Coordinates of C-alpha atoms in Angstrom, one line a residue:
M97 CA 129.1 108.8 46.9
N98 CA 131.1 110.2 49.8
H99 CA 129.2 111.0 53.0
R100 CA 129.2 114.7 53.9
H101 CA 129.5 115.3 57.6
R102 CA 127.3 118.1 58.8
P103 CA 128.2 120.5 61.6
F104 CA 126.4 119.9 64.9
S105 CA 125.6 122.4 67.6
V106 CA 125.0 120.5 70.8
V107 CA 122.7 122.3 73.3
I108 CA 122.9 121.4 77.0
C109 CA 120.4 123.2 79.2
V110 CA 121.5 123.6 82.9
Y111 CA 119.9 125.2 86.0
T112 CA 121.7 124.1 89.2
E113 CA 125.2 123.9 90.6
D114 CA 124.1 120.7 92.4
R115 CA 124.7 119.0 89.0
W116 CA 128.2 120.5 88.5
D117 CA 130.0 117.2 88.0
D118 CA 127.2 115.9 85.8
I119 CA 127.4 119.0 83.6
L120 CA 131.2 118.6 83.2
A121 CA 130.7 114.9 82.3
A122 CA 128.1 115.8 79.7
V123 CA 130.3 118.3 78.0
D124 CA 133.3 116.0 78.1
S125 CA 131.2 113.3 76.3
V126 CA 130.4 115.7 73.5
R127 CA 134.0 116.9 73.2
T128 CA 135.2 113.2 72.7
Q129 CA 132.7 112.3 70.0
S130 CA 134.0 110.3 67.0
L131 CA 132.3 113.0 64.9
P132 CA 133.4 116.2 66.5
A133 CA 130.7 118.8 67.2
L134 CA 131.1 122.3 65.8
E135 CA 130.2 123.7 69.3
T136 CA 128.6 123.0 72.6
L137 CA 126.1 125.5 73.9
L138 CA 125.6 125.5 77.7
V139 CA 122.3 127.4 78.3
V140 CA 122.0 128.5 82.0
D141 CA 118.4 128.9 83.3
H142 CA 118.3 132.1 85.4
N143 CA 121.2 131.2 87.7
T144 CA 123.8 133.9 87.8
A145 CA 126.2 132.0 90.1
L146 CA 126.2 129.0 87.7
L147 CA 126.4 131.2 84.7
E148 CA 129.6 132.9 86.0
R149 CA 131.1 129.6 87.3
L150 CA 130.7 127.9 83.9
G151 CA 132.0 131.0 82.1
R152 CA 135.2 130.7 84.1
E153 CA 135.4 126.9 83.6
Y154 CA 135.1 127.1 79.8
Q155 CA 136.7 130.5 79.2
E156 CA 139.5 129.0 77.0
H157 CA 137.1 126.8 75.1
A158 CA 134.8 129.8 74.5
A159 CA 137.7 131.7 73.0
R160 CA 138.1 129.0 70.4
G161 CA 134.3 128.7 69.9
E162 CA 134.2 125.2 71.2
V163 CA 132.0 125.7 74.3
R164 CA 129.9 128.7 74.8
V165 CA 128.0 129.6 77.9
L166 CA 124.7 131.5 77.4
A167 CA 122.0 132.8 79.7
N168 CA 118.4 131.7 79.0
A169 CA 117.0 134.7 77.1
G170 CA 113.4 133.7 77.8
P171 CA 111.2 132.8 80.7
R172 CA 112.4 130.2 83.2
G173 CA 112.2 126.6 82.0
L174 CA 113.6 124.0 79.7
S175 CA 111.7 125.0 76.6
A176 CA 112.9 128.6 76.6
G177 CA 116.4 127.4 77.3
R178 CA 116.4 125.2 74.3
N179 CA 115.0 128.0 72.2
T180 CA 117.9 130.2 73.3
G181 CA 120.4 127.5 72.2
I182 CA 118.6 127.1 68.9
A183 CA 118.8 130.8 68.2
A184 CA 122.5 130.9 68.9
A185 CA 123.4 127.7 67.1
R186 CA 125.8 127.9 64.1
G187 CA 125.5 124.3 63.1
E188 CA 123.3 122.9 60.3
L189 CA 122.1 120.4 62.9
V190 CA 121.1 121.0 66.5
A191 CA 121.4 118.1 69.0
F192 CA 120.1 118.2 72.6
L193 CA 121.7 116.4 75.5
D194 CA 120.4 116.3 79.1
D195 CA 122.7 117.9 81.7
D196 CA 122.8 114.7 83.8
A197 CA 123.6 112.4 80.8
V198 CA 126.6 111.3 78.9
A199 CA 126.7 110.3 75.2
E200 CA 128.5 107.3 73.8
R201 CA 131.3 108.1 71.4
D202 CA 129.4 107.5 68.2
W203 CA 126.2 109.4 69.3
L204 CA 126.6 112.2 66.8
R205 CA 128.0 110.0 64.0
F206 CA 124.8 107.9 63.9
F207 CA 122.6 111.0 64.0
D208 CA 124.6 112.4 61.1
E209 CA 124.1 109.3 58.9
A210 CA 120.3 109.7 59.0
Y211 CA 120.4 113.2 57.5
E212 CA 121.7 111.9 54.2
D213 CA 118.0 111.5 53.4
P214 CA 116.9 115.1 52.8
R215 CA 113.4 114.3 54.0
V216 CA 114.6 113.6 57.6
L217 CA 113.9 116.5 59.9
A218 CA 114.7 115.0 63.3
V219 CA 116.5 112.0 64.7
G220 CA 116.3 110.7 68.2
G221 CA 118.3 108.0 70.0
R222 CA 118.2 105.5 72.8
T223 CA 118.5 106.6 76.4
E224 CA 119.6 104.1 79.0
P225 CA 119.0 104.6 82.7
A226 CA 122.1 104.8 84.9
W227 CA 120.7 104.0 88.3
S228 CA 122.6 105.6 91.1
S229 CA 122.3 102.4 93.1
G230 CA 123.7 100.4 90.3
H231 CA 120.5 98.4 89.6
R232 CA 116.9 98.9 88.8
P233 CA 114.4 98.8 91.7
D234 CA 112.6 95.4 91.6
W235 CA 109.2 97.1 91.4
F236 CA 110.0 99.6 88.6
P237 CA 108.6 98.5 85.2
E238 CA 110.6 99.0 82.1
E239 CA 107.4 100.1 80.4
F240 CA 107.6 103.3 82.6
D241 CA 111.3 104.2 82.0
W242 CA 110.0 107.4 80.5
V243 CA 109.3 108.5 84.1
V244 CA 113.1 108.8 84.5
G245 CA 113.7 110.3 81.1
C246 CA 114.7 107.1 79.4
T247 CA 113.7 104.8 76.5
Y248 CA 110.9 102.6 77.6
R249 CA 109.7 99.1 76.7
G250 CA 107.3 99.3 73.9
L251 CA 109.2 101.7 71.7
P252 CA 110.3 100.1 68.4
G253 CA 114.0 99.2 68.0
G254 CA 116.4 99.8 65.2
K255 CA 116.1 102.8 62.9
V256 CA 112.4 103.5 62.5
R257 CA 109.9 106.3 61.9
V258 CA 108.2 107.7 64.9
R259 CA 105.7 110.4 65.8
N260 CA 108.2 112.2 68.1
V261 CA 111.7 112.0 69.5
L262 CA 112.5 112.2 73.2
G263 CA 113.9 115.6 74.0
G264 CA 116.9 114.7 76.1
N265 CA 118.5 112.7 73.3
A266 CA 117.5 114.2 70.0
S267 CA 118.6 116.2 67.0
F268 CA 116.9 118.5 64.4
R269 CA 117.8 120.3 61.2
R270 CA 118.3 123.9 62.3
T271 CA 115.9 124.9 59.5
A272 CA 113.2 122.7 60.9
F273 CA 112.6 125.3 63.5
D274 CA 112.0 127.9 60.7
A275 CA 109.1 125.8 59.5
A276 CA 107.5 124.8 62.8
G277 CA 108.8 127.3 65.4
G278 CA 110.5 126.4 68.6
F279 CA 109.7 124.5 71.8
A280 CA 106.4 125.7 73.4
T281 CA 106.9 127.6 76.6
G282 CA 104.6 126.9 79.5
I283 CA 104.5 123.1 78.9
G284 CA 108.0 121.7 79.7
R285 CA 110.1 121.4 82.8
D286 CA 111.0 124.3 85.1
G287 CA 113.9 123.3 87.4
D288 CA 112.7 121.3 90.4
K289 CA 109.0 122.2 90.0
R290 CA 106.4 119.6 89.0
P291 CA 108.0 117.6 86.2
L292 CA 105.9 118.4 83.3
G293 CA 107.0 117.3 79.8
C294 CA 105.8 116.5 76.3
E295 CA 107.2 119.7 74.8
E296 CA 109.1 117.6 72.2
T297 CA 105.9 115.7 71.3
E298 CA 104.0 118.9 70.7
L299 CA 106.9 120.3 68.6
C300 CA 107.3 117.1 66.5
I301 CA 103.5 117.0 65.7
R302 CA 103.7 120.7 64.7
L303 CA 106.7 119.9 62.5
S304 CA 104.9 117.0 60.8
R305 CA 102.0 119.3 60.0
A306 CA 104.2 122.1 58.7
V307 CA 106.1 119.6 56.4
P308 CA 103.8 116.7 55.7
D309 CA 106.4 114.7 53.7
G310 CA 109.0 115.1 56.4
V311 CA 110.4 112.2 58.3
I312 CA 111.1 111.8 62.1
L313 CA 113.3 108.9 63.1
I314 CA 114.7 107.1 66.1
D315 CA 118.1 105.3 65.6
D316 CA 118.8 103.3 68.7
R317 CA 122.5 103.2 67.9
S318 CA 122.7 106.8 69.1
V319 CA 123.0 106.0 72.8
I320 CA 123.2 108.2 75.9
H321 CA 123.2 107.1 79.6
H322 CA 121.0 109.2 81.8
K323 CA 121.6 109.4 85.5
V324 CA 118.8 108.3 87.8
P325 CA 119.3 109.7 91.3
A326 CA 118.1 108.0 94.5
E327 CA 115.0 110.3 94.8
R328 CA 113.7 109.2 91.4
R329 CA 113.7 105.5 92.5
R330 CA 110.9 106.2 95.0
F331 CA 107.3 105.5 94.3
G332 CA 106.3 109.0 95.3
Y333 CA 108.3 110.4 92.4
F334 CA 106.8 107.8 90.1
R335 CA 103.3 108.9 91.1
T336 CA 104.1 112.6 90.8
R337 CA 105.7 112.2 87.4
T338 CA 102.9 110.1 85.9
Y339 CA 100.3 112.6 87.1
A340 CA 102.3 115.4 85.5
E341 CA 102.5 113.5 82.3
G342 CA 98.7 113.4 82.2
L343 CA 98.6 117.1 82.7
S344 CA 101.1 117.6 79.8
K345 CA 99.2 115.3 77.5
A346 CA 96.1 117.4 78.1
L347 CA 98.0 120.5 77.0
V348 CA 99.3 118.8 73.9
A349 CA 95.9 117.5 73.0
R350 CA 94.6 121.1 73.3
S351 CA 97.3 122.3 70.9
V352 CA 97.3 119.6 68.2
G353 CA 94.0 117.7 68.8
A354 CA 93.5 114.4 70.7
D355 CA 93.8 112.3 67.5
K356 CA 97.5 113.2 67.0
G357 CA 98.2 114.1 70.6
L358 CA 97.3 110.7 71.9
E359 CA 98.0 108.6 68.7
S360 CA 101.0 106.7 70.2
E361 CA 99.5 106.5 73.7
R362 CA 96.6 104.5 72.5
R363 CA 98.8 101.6 71.4
Y364 CA 100.8 102.0 74.5
T365 CA 97.9 101.8 76.9
T366 CA 96.0 99.1 75.0
R367 CA 98.8 96.7 74.1
V368 CA 102.1 97.5 75.8
L369 CA 100.9 98.1 79.3
P370 CA 98.5 95.1 79.5
A371 CA 101.3 92.9 78.3
G372 CA 103.5 94.3 81.1
V373 CA 100.8 93.6 83.7
A374 CA 100.5 90.0 82.5
R375 CA 104.3 89.6 82.5
G376 CA 104.5 90.9 86.1
L377 CA 101.7 88.6 87.3
R378 CA 103.4 85.7 85.6
D379 CA 106.7 86.5 87.3
A380 CA 104.9 86.7 90.6
A381 CA 103.3 83.3 90.1
L382 CA 106.8 81.9 89.3
G383 CA 108.2 83.4 92.5
R384 CA 110.4 85.9 90.8
R385 CA 111.2 89.1 92.7
G386 CA 109.2 92.3 92.0
G387 CA 106.6 90.7 89.6
A388 CA 103.6 91.8 91.6
G389 CA 105.2 95.2 92.3
R390 CA 105.7 95.9 88.6
A391 CA 102.2 94.9 87.8
G392 CA 100.8 97.1 90.5
A393 CA 103.1 100.0 89.4
I394 CA 101.8 99.8 85.9
V395 CA 98.2 100.0 87.1
A396 CA 99.0 102.8 89.4
G397 CA 100.9 104.7 86.7
V398 CA 98.0 104.4 84.3
T399 CA 95.5 105.6 86.9
T400 CA 97.5 108.6 88.0
A401 CA 98.3 109.6 84.4
A402 CA 94.6 109.4 83.6
A403 CA 93.7 111.5 86.6
G404 CA 96.3 114.1 85.5
Y405 CA 94.9 114.1 82.0
L406 CA 91.3 114.7 83.3
V407 CA 92.4 117.5 85.5
G408 CA 94.4 119.0 82.6
R409 CA 91.5 118.8 80.3
F410 CA 89.3 120.6 82.9
R411 CA 91.9 123.4 83.3
T412 CA 92.4 123.9 79.6
R413 CA 88.6 124.2 79.1
G414 CA 88.5 126.7 81.9
G415 CA 91.4 128.7 80.4
E416 CA 93.7 128.2 83.4
A417 CA 96.5 126.6 81.5
A418 CA 98.2 128.2 78.5
F419 CA 101.4 127.9 76.6
S420 CA 102.8 129.6 73.5
S421 CA 105.0 128.8 70.6
G422 CA 106.3 130.7 67.6
P423 CA 109.2 131.0 65.2
I424 CA 112.8 130.9 66.3
E425 CA 114.6 134.0 65.1
S426 CA 118.4 134.5 65.3
G427 CA 119.2 137.4 67.5
P428 CA 122.0 139.9 66.6
A429 CA 124.2 138.7 69.6
A430 CA 124.3 136.3 72.5
R431 CA 125.5 137.1 76.0
T432 CA 128.3 134.9 77.3
A433 CA 129.5 134.4 80.8
A434 CA 133.1 133.9 79.7
T435 CA 133.5 137.6 78.9
D436 CA 130.3 139.1 80.4
R437 CA 129.8 141.2 77.3
W438 CA 128.0 140.9 74.0
A439 CA 129.5 138.5 71.5
T440 CA 130.0 139.4 67.9
P441 CA 127.1 138.6 65.5
E442 CA 129.3 136.0 63.7
A443 CA 129.4 134.0 66.9
V444 CA 125.6 133.4 67.0
T445 CA 124.4 133.4 63.3
P446 CA 123.3 129.9 62.2
V447 CA 124.5 128.3 59.0
D448 CA 121.2 129.0 57.3
A449 CA 121.0 132.7 58.2
T450 CA 117.9 133.6 56.2
A451 CA 115.9 134.8 59.2
P452 CA 116.1 138.5 60.2
A453 CA 117.3 139.5 63.6
A454 CA 114.8 139.1 66.4
P455 CA 113.0 142.4 67.2
G456 CA 112.7 141.5 70.8
D457 CA 110.9 139.2 73.3
A458 CA 107.2 138.6 72.8
V459 CA 104.6 138.4 75.5
D460 CA 102.1 135.5 75.6
P461 CA 98.4 135.9 76.3
T462 CA 98.9 135.2 80.0
G463 CA 101.3 138.2 80.4
A464 CA 104.5 136.1 80.8
P465 CA 107.5 137.0 78.7
T466 CA 108.5 134.4 76.1
A467 CA 111.7 133.9 74.2
L468 CA 109.7 133.1 71.1
V469 CA 109.0 135.9 68.5
T470 CA 105.6 135.7 67.0
T471 CA 106.0 137.9 64.0
G472 CA 105.7 135.4 61.1
R473 CA 107.5 132.4 59.8
S474 CA 110.6 131.9 57.8
A475 CA 110.3 131.8 54.0
R476 CA 112.2 128.5 53.7
D477 CA 111.3 124.9 54.3
P478 CA 113.6 122.8 56.5
R479 CA 115.2 121.0 53.5
G480 CA 116.4 124.4 52.3
A481 CA 113.9 125.0 49.5
A482 CA 112.1 128.3 49.2
V483 CA 108.3 128.2 50.0

């Protein structure tokens, strides 16, 4: 049987001109894939100057439909930016790449292979840290590479089923969002503010509940290299990020329950991290550099994450923290910086165009606008069958 290649829309969310060279490198890595993408969608998070500059940069590519520059149609933040990209995507599959990462040449090809199985709803890959200094800090434990947005020690290797993918290197069937809705707003990153996360965890758990026989995979052959700037090598960032992770886990547990929300974390904290501490102490006893520092960092990371989780649980009980999610609807048009006018409907309608046009932005219970429309779900499951 011949393998059918599926069209990919690649979404890259951007927010600052400080990453200009990184953004261009990310787009170039998509344009040179061994399996060409149908399109690259650059979603700009409430930054008019960057929107216009990228529009000029990719004007010719936009005319050919290769690279489109879109304004985030929802509230500020990564989740709403991704939802904007999903709504505009024309591909059968939607892949996400961080704006400060570059994909290896076969990144999309390995993703594509996994979707031969119609049960597969999402596929993630392996993210390698690209340290700005050229090397990992001696004290920084591989078990905490998730702090810098990378694959961490303790994740299974090869091509395996997982609870959730990591958002900066992931792909989904476009129709999976019809079954589960989009990324939850109010939980993910918002520019340079406190680095919250876990929005992809919450989405994947929701997706598994919506389609119980669906499969979520990681294929570690789909590799990207994620830039780690100097400020993220510091212990202060490590401490802040682990605390924020605890806050995020509390929000996820509130949404999906502690059993599912902390399912993978239990193995991580009871098996992976103790082994890491023991390894660090052994290295210290053998006189190897950084062993004691790595052991200490693991203990500190667990402690600050636990503190963040307890604070987050208190806030959610008191009603101080809220986020919202709902179906992704395809809008009638998408605004582009290349022309600064409304694109034609054909430019933004996904391959599976069963959903009606979005009636408008919704408002979540806290009063903040959200890009997610909360007016019911699609009548199709993510494999294409009517439900």
